[in-house]
């Protein structure tokens, strides 16, 4: 499968909330905009390192767009929502809120995500139908 021009979502592969969010995005990505990999995967770590991204800022999601660079935290979530089908692009309007405020709310959820939603022992393994959407090399 050709991944050229696709935006890549790196996510916390052991987080139940993050895995649920990825499944949510997959179902609503009607334009086939995204590809996926876990932050913990070899390719995830390589992409972070290659871009000299401060990994201390990454706790649950990173969006890499070859045309626009990368986004993390609330900005990544809103950039992703903008590309989905249905009413979700309307969430992009929240980008007008100050980043410190958006990220403060994001950080509260991210900090408590394992407590509230649980954690897996290992990264999710995509079904055969979804495997083509995940970058593994």
mmCIF file of N, CA and C in Angstrom:
data_model
loop_
_atom_site.group_PDB
_atom_site.id
_atom_site.type_symbol
_atom_site.label_atom_id
_atom_site.label_comp_id
_atom_site.label_asym_id
_atom_site.label_seq_id
_atom_site.Cartn_x
_atom_site.Cartn_y
_atom_site.Cartn_z
ATOM 1 N N UNK A 1 0.838 -1.182 0.000
ATOM 2 C CA UNK A 1 0.000 0.000 0.000
ATOM 3 C C UNK A 1 0.877 1.238 0.000
ATOM 4 N N UNK A 2 0.486 2.222 -0.774
ATOM 5 C CA UNK A 2 1.237 3.464 -0.877
ATOM 6 C C UNK A 2 0.868 4.387 0.276
ATOM 7 N N UNK A 3 1.850 4.763 1.074
ATOM 8 C CA UNK A 3 1.615 5.652 2.210
ATOM 9 C C UNK A 3 2.031 7.088 1.917
ATOM 10 N N UNK A 4 2.457 7.348 0.689
ATOM 11 C CA UNK A 4 2.893 8.684 0.315
ATOM 12 C C UNK A 4 1.735 9.677 0.431
ATOM 13 N N UNK A 5 2.015 10.802 1.059
ATOM 14 C CA UNK A 5 1.002 11.830 1.225
ATOM 15 C C UNK A 5 0.042 11.597 2.377
ATOM 16 N N UNK A 6 0.209 10.502 3.083
ATOM 17 C CA UNK A 6 -0.663 10.193 4.216
ATOM 18 C C UNK A 6 -0.135 10.875 5.467
ATOM 19 N N UNK A 7 -1.029 11.251 6.344
ATOM 20 C CA UNK A 7 -0.652 11.801 7.640
ATOM 21 C C UNK A 7 -0.551 10.628 8.605
ATOM 22 N N UNK A 8 0.438 10.680 9.459
ATOM 23 C CA UNK A 8 0.699 9.567 10.369
ATOM 24 C C UNK A 8 0.326 9.944 11.795
ATOM 25 N N UNK A 9 -0.488 9.107 12.414
ATOM 26 C CA UNK A 9 -0.848 9.290 13.815
ATOM 27 C C UNK A 9 -0.048 8.292 14.635
ATOM 28 N N UNK A 10 0.797 8.820 15.510
ATOM 29 C CA UNK A 10 1.497 7.983 16.483
ATOM 30 C C UNK A 10 0.718 8.079 17.784
ATOM 31 N N UNK A 11 0.431 6.939 18.397
ATOM 32 C CA UNK A 11 -0.408 6.915 19.587
ATOM 33 C C UNK A 11 0.162 5.964 20.623
ATOM 34 N N UNK A 12 -0.278 6.120 21.852
ATOM 35 C CA UNK A 12 0.136 5.247 22.946
ATOM 36 C C UNK A 12 -0.542 3.895 22.744
ATOM 37 N N UNK A 13 0.221 2.928 22.314
ATOM 38 C CA UNK A 13 -0.316 1.622 21.946
ATOM 39 C C UNK A 13 -0.826 0.777 23.093
ATOM 40 N N UNK A 14 -0.504 1.127 24.325
ATOM 41 C CA UNK A 14 -0.990 0.330 25.463
ATOM 42 C C UNK A 14 -2.165 0.998 26.172
ATOM 43 N N UNK A 15 -2.540 2.181 25.731
ATOM 44 C CA UNK A 15 -3.622 2.945 26.364
ATOM 45 C C UNK A 15 -4.966 2.569 25.753
ATOM 46 N N UNK A 16 -5.903 2.148 26.589
ATOM 47 C CA UNK A 16 -7.232 1.785 26.092
ATOM 48 C C UNK A 16 -7.942 2.986 25.460
ATOM 49 N N UNK A 17 -7.825 4.161 26.063
ATOM 50 C CA UNK A 17 -8.449 5.360 25.498
ATOM 51 C C UNK A 17 -7.854 5.655 24.124
ATOM 52 N N UNK A 18 -6.545 5.595 24.005
ATOM 53 C CA UNK A 18 -5.871 5.894 22.739
ATOM 54 C C UNK A 18 -6.253 4.887 21.657
ATOM 55 N N UNK A 19 -6.305 3.603 22.026
ATOM 56 C CA UNK A 19 -6.711 2.583 21.066
ATOM 57 C C UNK A 19 -8.152 2.800 20.616
ATOM 58 N N UNK A 20 -9.009 3.163 21.554
ATOM 59 C CA UNK A 20 -10.393 3.470 21.202
ATOM 60 C C UNK A 20 -10.473 4.673 20.278
ATOM 61 N N UNK A 21 -9.651 5.674 20.543
ATOM 62 C CA UNK A 21 -9.631 6.864 19.693
ATOM 63 C C UNK A 21 -9.167 6.521 18.281
ATOM 64 N N UNK A 22 -8.178 5.655 18.160
ATOM 65 C CA UNK A 22 -7.689 5.249 16.834
ATOM 66 C C UNK A 22 -8.779 4.495 16.087
ATOM 67 N N UNK A 23 -9.480 3.592 16.763
ATOM 68 C CA UNK A 23 -10.589 2.880 16.118
ATOM 69 C C UNK A 23 -11.679 3.861 15.667
ATOM 70 N N UNK A 24 -11.933 4.878 16.481
ATOM 71 C CA UNK A 24 -12.901 5.923 16.161
ATOM 72 C C UNK A 24 -12.471 6.655 14.888
ATOM 73 N N UNK A 25 -11.206 7.033 14.811
ATOM 74 C CA UNK A 25 -10.680 7.751 13.646
ATOM 75 C C UNK A 25 -10.754 6.868 12.398
ATOM 76 N N UNK A 26 -10.353 5.622 12.524
ATOM 77 C CA UNK A 26 -10.362 4.713 11.370
ATOM 78 C C UNK A 26 -11.765 4.636 10.762
ATOM 79 N N UNK A 27 -12.769 4.527 11.598
ATOM 80 C CA UNK A 27 -14.146 4.409 11.105
ATOM 81 C C UNK A 27 -14.625 5.683 10.410
ATOM 82 N N UNK A 28 -14.044 6.825 10.753
ATOM 83 C CA UNK A 28 -14.508 8.104 10.210
ATOM 84 C C UNK A 28 -13.533 8.736 9.220
ATOM 85 N N UNK A 29 -12.469 8.014 8.896
ATOM 86 C CA UNK A 29 -11.474 8.502 7.930
ATOM 87 C C UNK A 29 -11.877 8.061 6.526
ATOM 88 N N UNK A 30 -12.946 8.625 6.028
ATOM 89 C CA UNK A 30 -13.521 8.219 4.739
ATOM 90 C C UNK A 30 -12.623 8.599 3.558
ATOM 91 N N UNK A 31 -11.749 9.592 3.738
ATOM 92 C CA UNK A 31 -10.859 10.023 2.662
ATOM 93 C C UNK A 31 -9.510 9.289 2.695
ATOM 94 N N UNK A 32 -9.375 8.314 3.609
ATOM 95 C CA UNK A 32 -8.136 7.534 3.736
ATOM 96 C C UNK A 32 -6.920 8.455 3.909
ATOM 97 N N UNK A 33 -7.046 9.371 4.865
ATOM 98 C CA UNK A 33 -6.034 10.391 5.108
ATOM 99 C C UNK A 33 -4.893 9.887 5.978
ATOM 100 N N UNK A 34 -5.182 8.974 6.905
ATOM 101 C CA UNK A 34 -4.239 8.637 7.961
ATOM 102 C C UNK A 34 -3.657 7.236 7.859
ATOM 103 N N UNK A 35 -2.455 7.122 8.435
ATOM 104 C CA UNK A 35 -1.819 5.849 8.737
ATOM 105 C C UNK A 35 -1.475 5.911 10.217
ATOM 106 N N UNK A 36 -1.158 4.765 10.808
ATOM 107 C CA UNK A 36 -1.046 4.677 12.262
ATOM 108 C C UNK A 36 0.165 3.846 12.669
ATOM 109 N N UNK A 37 0.730 4.207 13.824
ATOM 110 C CA UNK A 37 1.790 3.417 14.453
ATOM 111 C C UNK A 37 1.801 3.800 15.929
ATOM 112 N N UNK A 38 2.246 2.890 16.752
ATOM 113 C CA UNK A 38 2.313 3.212 18.180
ATOM 114 C C UNK A 38 3.598 3.982 18.477
ATOM 115 N N UNK A 39 3.532 4.811 19.489
ATOM 116 C CA UNK A 39 4.712 5.538 19.950
ATOM 117 C C UNK A 39 5.803 4.572 20.379
ATOM 118 N N UNK A 40 5.394 3.401 20.887
ATOM 119 C CA UNK A 40 6.344 2.423 21.417
ATOM 120 C C UNK A 40 7.000 1.578 20.329
ATOM 121 N N UNK A 41 6.455 1.622 19.101
ATOM 122 C CA UNK A 41 6.992 0.790 18.025
ATOM 123 C C UNK A 41 8.351 1.303 17.570
ATOM 124 N N UNK A 42 9.072 0.446 16.896
ATOM 125 C CA UNK A 42 10.384 0.824 16.367
ATOM 126 C C UNK A 42 10.246 2.010 15.406
ATOM 127 N N UNK A 43 9.269 1.947 14.500
ATOM 128 C CA UNK A 43 9.076 3.040 13.539
ATOM 129 C C UNK A 43 8.642 4.313 14.261
ATOM 130 N N UNK A 44 7.816 4.182 15.290
ATOM 131 C CA UNK A 44 7.393 5.353 16.063
ATOM 132 C C UNK A 44 8.581 6.045 16.713
ATOM 133 N N UNK A 45 9.426 5.263 17.356
ATOM 134 C CA UNK A 45 10.617 5.834 18.007
ATOM 135 C C UNK A 45 11.560 6.450 16.983
ATOM 136 N N UNK A 46 11.690 5.809 15.809
ATOM 137 C CA UNK A 46 12.570 6.328 14.760
ATOM 138 C C UNK A 46 12.041 7.662 14.216
ATOM 139 N N UNK A 47 10.749 7.743 13.958
ATOM 140 C CA UNK A 47 10.172 8.979 13.427
ATOM 141 C C UNK A 47 10.322 10.125 14.416
ATOM 142 N N UNK A 48 10.171 9.847 15.690
ATOM 143 C CA UNK A 48 10.350 10.860 16.733
ATOM 144 C C UNK A 48 11.803 11.323 16.766
ATOM 145 N N UNK A 49 12.704 10.366 16.737
ATOM 146 C CA UNK A 49 14.132 10.672 16.775
ATOM 147 C C UNK A 49 14.575 11.432 15.525
ATOM 148 N N UNK A 50 14.142 10.976 14.349
ATOM 149 C CA UNK A 50 14.524 11.620 13.087
ATOM 150 C C UNK A 50 14.117 13.089 13.043
ATOM 151 N N UNK A 51 13.040 13.442 13.736
ATOM 152 C CA UNK A 51 12.531 14.812 13.717
ATOM 153 C C UNK A 51 12.980 15.617 14.932
ATOM 154 N N UNK A 52 13.849 15.021 15.740
ATOM 155 C CA UNK A 52 14.341 15.678 16.953
ATOM 156 C C UNK A 52 13.192 16.206 17.822
ATOM 157 N N UNK A 53 12.138 15.403 17.931
ATOM 158 C CA UNK A 53 10.982 15.785 18.732
ATOM 159 C C UNK A 53 11.274 15.475 20.189
ATOM 160 N N UNK A 54 10.978 16.415 21.042
ATOM 161 C CA UNK A 54 11.160 16.230 22.484
ATOM 162 C C UNK A 54 10.152 15.199 22.969
ATOM 163 N N UNK A 55 10.604 13.997 23.255
ATOM 164 C CA UNK A 55 9.692 12.917 23.650
ATOM 165 C C UNK A 55 9.008 13.187 24.988
ATOM 166 N N UNK A 56 9.515 14.135 25.771
ATOM 167 C CA UNK A 56 8.849 14.457 27.031
ATOM 168 C C UNK A 56 7.504 15.155 26.786
ATOM 169 N N UNK A 57 7.307 15.702 25.584
ATOM 170 C CA UNK A 57 6.037 16.347 25.242
ATOM 171 C C UNK A 57 5.016 15.339 24.709
ATOM 172 N N UNK A 58 5.472 14.121 24.490
ATOM 173 C CA UNK A 58 4.605 13.102 23.900
ATOM 174 C C UNK A 58 4.155 12.126 24.970
ATOM 175 N N UNK A 59 2.877 12.173 25.279
ATOM 176 C CA UNK A 59 2.397 11.188 26.232
ATOM 177 C C UNK A 59 1.242 10.372 25.688
ATOM 178 N N UNK A 60 0.683 10.774 24.552
ATOM 179 C CA UNK A 60 -0.412 9.965 24.036
ATOM 180 C C UNK A 60 -0.632 10.072 22.535
ATOM 181 N N UNK A 61 -0.331 11.208 21.900
ATOM 182 C CA UNK A 61 -0.626 11.327 20.466
ATOM 183 C C UNK A 61 0.310 12.329 19.784
ATOM 184 N N UNK A 62 0.669 11.979 18.563
ATOM 185 C CA UNK A 62 1.488 12.839 17.722
ATOM 186 C C UNK A 62 0.986 12.670 16.292
ATOM 187 N N UNK A 63 0.765 13.768 15.608
ATOM 188 C CA UNK A 63 0.348 13.739 14.209
ATOM 189 C C UNK A 63 1.500 14.271 13.374
ATOM 190 N N UNK A 64 1.978 13.452 12.451
ATOM 191 C CA UNK A 64 3.048 13.864 11.545
ATOM 192 C C UNK A 64 2.449 14.061 10.162
ATOM 193 N N UNK A 65 2.636 15.270 9.654
ATOM 194 C CA UNK A 65 2.146 15.643 8.329
ATOM 195 C C UNK A 65 3.368 16.094 7.540
ATOM 196 N N UNK A 66 3.696 15.382 6.472
ATOM 197 C CA UNK A 66 4.917 15.709 5.728
ATOM 198 C C UNK A 66 4.888 17.123 5.154
ATOM 199 N N UNK A 67 3.701 17.687 4.965
ATOM 200 C CA UNK A 67 3.596 19.048 4.431
ATOM 201 C C UNK A 67 3.644 20.124 5.514
ATOM 202 N N UNK A 68 3.185 19.797 6.718
ATOM 203 C CA UNK A 68 3.047 20.804 7.764
ATOM 204 C C UNK A 68 3.887 20.540 9.011
ATOM 205 N N UNK A 69 4.666 19.505 9.037
ATOM 206 C CA UNK A 69 5.464 19.193 10.219
ATOM 207 C C UNK A 69 4.738 18.239 11.141
ATOM 208 N N UNK A 70 4.723 18.572 12.417
ATOM 209 C CA UNK A 70 4.048 17.689 13.366
ATOM 210 C C UNK A 70 3.256 18.495 14.380
ATOM 211 N N UNK A 71 2.288 17.822 14.980
ATOM 212 C CA UNK A 71 1.418 18.403 15.995
ATOM 213 C C UNK A 71 1.298 17.406 17.134
ATOM 214 N N UNK A 72 1.137 17.905 18.350
ATOM 215 C CA UNK A 72 0.922 17.012 19.483
ATOM 216 C C UNK A 72 -0.142 17.601 20.401
ATOM 217 N N UNK A 73 -0.565 16.800 21.333
ATOM 218 C CA UNK A 73 -1.596 17.151 22.317
ATOM 219 C C UNK A 73 -2.871 17.644 21.635
ATOM 220 N N UNK A 74 -3.467 18.720 22.154
ATOM 221 C CA UNK A 74 -4.773 19.174 21.667
ATOM 222 C C UNK A 74 -4.733 19.586 20.203
ATOM 223 N N UNK A 75 -3.626 20.151 19.755
ATOM 224 C CA UNK A 75 -3.541 20.580 18.359
ATOM 225 C C UNK A 75 -3.594 19.369 17.430
ATOM 226 N N UNK A 76 -2.925 18.279 17.805
ATOM 227 C CA UNK A 76 -2.988 17.051 17.002
ATOM 228 C C UNK A 76 -4.423 16.525 16.956
ATOM 229 N N UNK A 77 -5.095 16.487 18.095
ATOM 230 C CA UNK A 77 -6.469 15.979 18.143
ATOM 231 C C UNK A 77 -7.393 16.815 17.252
ATOM 232 N N UNK A 78 -7.231 18.130 17.284
ATOM 233 C CA UNK A 78 -8.091 18.999 16.470
ATOM 234 C C UNK A 78 -7.742 18.897 14.985
ATOM 235 N N UNK A 79 -6.473 18.757 14.663
ATOM 236 C CA UNK A 79 -6.069 18.565 13.262
ATOM 237 C C UNK A 79 -6.632 17.251 12.720
ATOM 238 N N UNK A 80 -6.663 16.228 13.552
ATOM 239 C CA UNK A 80 -7.234 14.942 13.145
ATOM 240 C C UNK A 80 -8.741 15.088 12.936
ATOM 241 N N UNK A 81 -9.418 15.708 13.901
ATOM 242 C CA UNK A 81 -10.877 15.895 13.805
ATOM 243 C C UNK A 81 -11.254 16.627 12.519
ATOM 244 N N UNK A 82 -10.429 17.567 12.118
ATOM 245 C CA UNK A 82 -10.685 18.365 10.913
ATOM 246 C C UNK A 82 -10.801 17.492 9.668
ATOM 247 N N UNK A 83 -10.153 16.342 9.655
ATOM 248 C CA UNK A 83 -10.114 15.469 8.481
ATOM 249 C C UNK A 83 -11.199 14.393 8.474
ATOM 250 N N UNK A 84 -11.946 14.254 9.553
ATOM 251 C CA UNK A 84 -12.910 13.163 9.672
ATOM 252 C C UNK A 84 -14.222 13.477 8.974
ATOM 253 N N UNK A 85 -14.990 12.435 8.730
ATOM 254 C CA UNK A 85 -16.317 12.619 8.139
ATOM 255 C C UNK A 85 -17.323 12.963 9.235
ATOM 256 N N UNK A 86 -18.454 13.483 8.848
ATOM 257 C CA UNK A 86 -19.494 13.821 9.807
ATOM 258 C C UNK A 86 -19.318 15.219 10.370
ATOM 259 N N UNK A 87 -19.751 15.401 11.605
ATOM 260 C CA UNK A 87 -19.712 16.727 12.239
ATOM 261 C C UNK A 87 -18.374 17.033 12.916
ATOM 262 N N UNK A 88 -17.486 16.065 12.982
ATOM 263 C CA UNK A 88 -16.238 16.217 13.743
ATOM 264 C C UNK A 88 -15.333 17.346 13.276
ATOM 265 N N UNK A 89 -15.297 17.693 11.990
ATOM 266 C CA UNK A 89 -14.483 18.853 11.594
ATOM 267 C C UNK A 89 -14.896 20.154 12.289
ATOM 268 N N UNK A 90 -16.128 20.219 12.769
ATOM 269 C CA UNK A 90 -16.572 21.414 13.494
ATOM 270 C C UNK A 90 -15.776 21.631 14.779
ATOM 271 N N UNK A 91 -15.197 20.567 15.330
ATOM 272 C CA UNK A 91 -14.384 20.693 16.544
ATOM 273 C C UNK A 91 -13.147 21.553 16.312
ATOM 274 N N UNK A 92 -12.753 21.672 15.054
ATOM 275 C CA UNK A 92 -11.568 22.455 14.703
ATOM 276 C C UNK A 92 -11.677 23.903 15.169
ATOM 277 N N UNK A 93 -12.911 24.381 15.367
ATOM 278 C CA UNK A 93 -13.123 25.746 15.839
ATOM 279 C C UNK A 93 -12.460 25.973 17.204
ATOM 280 N N UNK A 94 -12.274 24.914 17.982
ATOM 281 C CA UNK A 94 -11.644 25.054 19.289
ATOM 282 C C UNK A 94 -10.165 25.441 19.193
ATOM 283 N N UNK A 95 -9.634 25.422 17.992
ATOM 284 C CA UNK A 95 -8.253 25.868 17.798
ATOM 285 C C UNK A 95 -8.104 27.351 18.134
ATOM 286 N N UNK A 96 -9.201 28.084 18.157
ATOM 287 C CA UNK A 96 -9.126 29.507 18.511
ATOM 288 C C UNK A 96 -8.841 29.710 20.003
ATOM 289 N N UNK A 97 -9.106 28.694 20.810
ATOM 290 C CA UNK A 97 -8.785 28.796 22.240
ATOM 291 C C UNK A 97 -7.273 28.803 22.411
ATOM 292 N N UNK A 98 -6.777 29.479 23.415
ATOM 293 C CA UNK A 98 -5.321 29.488 23.639
ATOM 294 C C UNK A 98 -4.778 28.069 23.844
ATOM 295 N N UNK A 99 -3.642 27.800 23.230
ATOM 296 C CA UNK A 99 -3.030 26.468 23.302
ATOM 297 C C UNK A 99 -2.803 26.034 24.747
ATOM 298 N N UNK A 100 -2.358 26.950 25.605
ATOM 299 C CA UNK A 100 -2.097 26.567 26.993
ATOM 300 C C UNK A 100 -3.371 26.053 27.668
ATOM 301 N N UNK A 101 -4.517 26.633 27.323
ATOM 302 C CA UNK A 101 -5.788 26.198 27.912
ATOM 303 C C UNK A 101 -6.213 24.841 27.339
ATOM 304 N N UNK A 102 -6.139 24.701 26.004
ATOM 305 C CA UNK A 102 -6.482 23.425 25.365
ATOM 306 C C UNK A 102 -5.600 22.306 25.884
ATOM 307 N N UNK A 103 -4.297 22.571 25.960
ATOM 308 C CA UNK A 103 -3.360 21.546 26.420
ATOM 309 C C UNK A 103 -3.521 21.250 27.902
ATOM 310 N N UNK A 104 -3.940 22.217 28.687
ATOM 311 C CA UNK A 104 -4.188 21.984 30.112
ATOM 312 C C UNK A 104 -5.297 20.939 30.268
ATOM 313 N N UNK A 105 -6.389 21.097 29.516
ATOM 314 C CA UNK A 105 -7.480 20.122 29.555
ATOM 315 C C UNK A 105 -6.994 18.775 29.024
ATOM 316 N N UNK A 106 -6.280 18.806 27.915
ATOM 317 C CA UNK A 106 -5.734 17.588 27.321
ATOM 318 C C UNK A 106 -4.850 16.861 28.335
ATOM 319 N N UNK A 107 -3.996 17.605 29.016
ATOM 320 C CA UNK A 107 -3.072 17.009 29.983
ATOM 321 C C UNK A 107 -3.790 16.336 31.154
ATOM 322 N N UNK A 108 -4.909 16.902 31.584
ATOM 323 C CA UNK A 108 -5.680 16.280 32.663
ATOM 324 C C UNK A 108 -6.150 14.893 32.234
ATOM 325 N N UNK A 109 -6.695 14.803 31.029
ATOM 326 C CA UNK A 109 -7.160 13.508 30.519
ATOM 327 C C UNK A 109 -5.971 12.572 30.308
ATOM 328 N N UNK A 110 -4.908 13.079 29.678
ATOM 329 C CA UNK A 110 -3.736 12.241 29.393
ATOM 330 C C UNK A 110 -3.110 11.700 30.685
ATOM 331 N N UNK A 111 -3.034 12.531 31.704
ATOM 332 C CA UNK A 111 -2.432 12.125 32.971
ATOM 333 C C UNK A 111 -3.235 11.009 33.650
ATOM 334 N N UNK A 112 -4.542 11.023 33.458
ATOM 335 C CA UNK A 112 -5.425 10.068 34.127
ATOM 336 C C UNK A 112 -5.931 8.948 33.221
ATOM 337 N N UNK A 113 -5.462 8.883 31.992
ATOM 338 C CA UNK A 113 -6.037 7.949 31.029
ATOM 339 C C UNK A 113 -5.919 6.487 31.445
ATOM 340 N N UNK A 114 -4.828 6.100 32.063
ATOM 341 C CA UNK A 114 -4.693 4.701 32.496
ATOM 342 C C UNK A 114 -5.626 4.408 33.661
ATOM 343 N N UNK A 115 -5.741 5.368 34.582
ATOM 344 C CA UNK A 115 -6.609 5.187 35.744
ATOM 345 C C UNK A 115 -8.077 5.119 35.310
ATOM 346 N N UNK A 116 -8.472 5.995 34.412
ATOM 347 C CA UNK A 116 -9.874 6.074 33.995
ATOM 348 C C UNK A 116 -10.272 5.021 32.965
ATOM 349 N N UNK A 117 -9.350 4.676 32.051
ATOM 350 C CA UNK A 117 -9.700 3.806 30.931
ATOM 351 C C UNK A 117 -8.926 2.491 30.897
ATOM 352 N N UNK A 118 -7.894 2.362 31.716
ATOM 353 C CA UNK A 118 -7.127 1.127 31.759
ATOM 354 C C UNK A 118 -5.963 1.122 30.785
ATOM 355 N N UNK A 119 -5.214 0.045 30.880
ATOM 356 C CA UNK A 119 -3.981 -0.075 30.119
ATOM 357 C C UNK A 119 -3.825 -1.525 29.676
ATOM 358 N N UNK A 120 -3.311 -1.738 28.492
ATOM 359 C CA UNK A 120 -3.033 -3.079 27.977
ATOM 360 C C UNK A 120 -1.611 -3.471 28.367
ATOM 361 N N UNK A 121 -1.354 -4.746 28.360
ATOM 362 C CA UNK A 121 -0.003 -5.230 28.648
ATOM 363 C C UNK A 121 0.932 -5.014 27.462
ATOM 364 N N UNK A 122 0.364 -4.963 26.263
ATOM 365 C CA UNK A 122 1.177 -4.745 25.064
ATOM 366 C C UNK A 122 0.362 -3.951 24.049
ATOM 367 N N UNK A 123 1.043 -3.485 23.017
ATOM 368 C CA UNK A 123 0.368 -2.703 21.983
ATOM 369 C C UNK A 123 -0.662 -3.555 21.256
ATOM 370 N N UNK A 124 -1.708 -2.881 20.769
ATOM 371 C CA UNK A 124 -2.759 -3.605 20.060
ATOM 372 C C UNK A 124 -2.224 -4.188 18.772
ATOM 373 N N UNK A 125 -2.792 -5.322 18.401
ATOM 374 C CA UNK A 125 -2.453 -5.948 17.131
ATOM 375 C C UNK A 125 -3.655 -5.752 16.221
ATOM 376 N N UNK A 126 -3.469 -5.028 15.115
ATOM 377 C CA UNK A 126 -4.607 -4.750 14.239
ATOM 378 C C UNK A 126 -5.135 -6.030 13.582
ATOM 379 N N UNK A 127 -6.421 -6.021 13.296
ATOM 380 C CA UNK A 127 -7.020 -7.134 12.572
ATOM 381 C C UNK A 127 -6.408 -7.180 11.175
ATOM 382 N N UNK A 128 -6.515 -8.322 10.494
ATOM 383 C CA UNK A 128 -5.972 -8.401 9.129
ATOM 384 C C UNK A 128 -6.529 -7.315 8.213
ATOM 385 N N UNK A 129 -7.807 -6.945 8.387
ATOM 386 C CA UNK A 129 -8.415 -5.916 7.549
ATOM 387 C C UNK A 129 -7.770 -4.545 7.799
ATOM 388 N N UNK A 130 -7.359 -4.284 9.021
ATOM 389 C CA UNK A 130 -6.805 -2.979 9.373
ATOM 390 C C UNK A 130 -5.282 -2.919 9.255
ATOM 391 N N UNK A 131 -4.636 -4.054 9.127
ATOM 392 C CA UNK A 131 -3.168 -4.108 9.130
ATOM 393 C C UNK A 131 -2.554 -3.171 8.089
ATOM 394 N N UNK A 132 -3.184 -3.016 6.932
ATOM 395 C CA UNK A 132 -2.641 -2.170 5.864
ATOM 396 C C UNK A 132 -2.586 -0.696 6.272
ATOM 397 N N UNK A 133 -3.360 -0.303 7.271
ATOM 398 C CA UNK A 133 -3.383 1.098 7.711
ATOM 399 C C UNK A 133 -2.266 1.425 8.693
ATOM 400 N N UNK A 134 -1.587 0.390 9.186
ATOM 401 C CA UNK A 134 -0.551 0.574 10.203
ATOM 402 C C UNK A 134 0.828 0.476 9.574
ATOM 403 N N UNK A 135 1.686 1.428 9.951
ATOM 404 C CA UNK A 135 3.059 1.464 9.454
ATOM 405 C C UNK A 135 3.902 0.607 10.401
ATOM 406 N N UNK A 136 4.639 -0.331 9.849
ATOM 407 C CA UNK A 136 5.464 -1.159 10.732
ATOM 408 C C UNK A 136 6.899 -1.246 10.267
ATOM 409 N N UNK A 137 7.279 -0.425 9.327
ATOM 410 C CA UNK A 137 8.671 -0.427 8.908
ATOM 411 C C UNK A 137 9.117 0.931 8.455
#
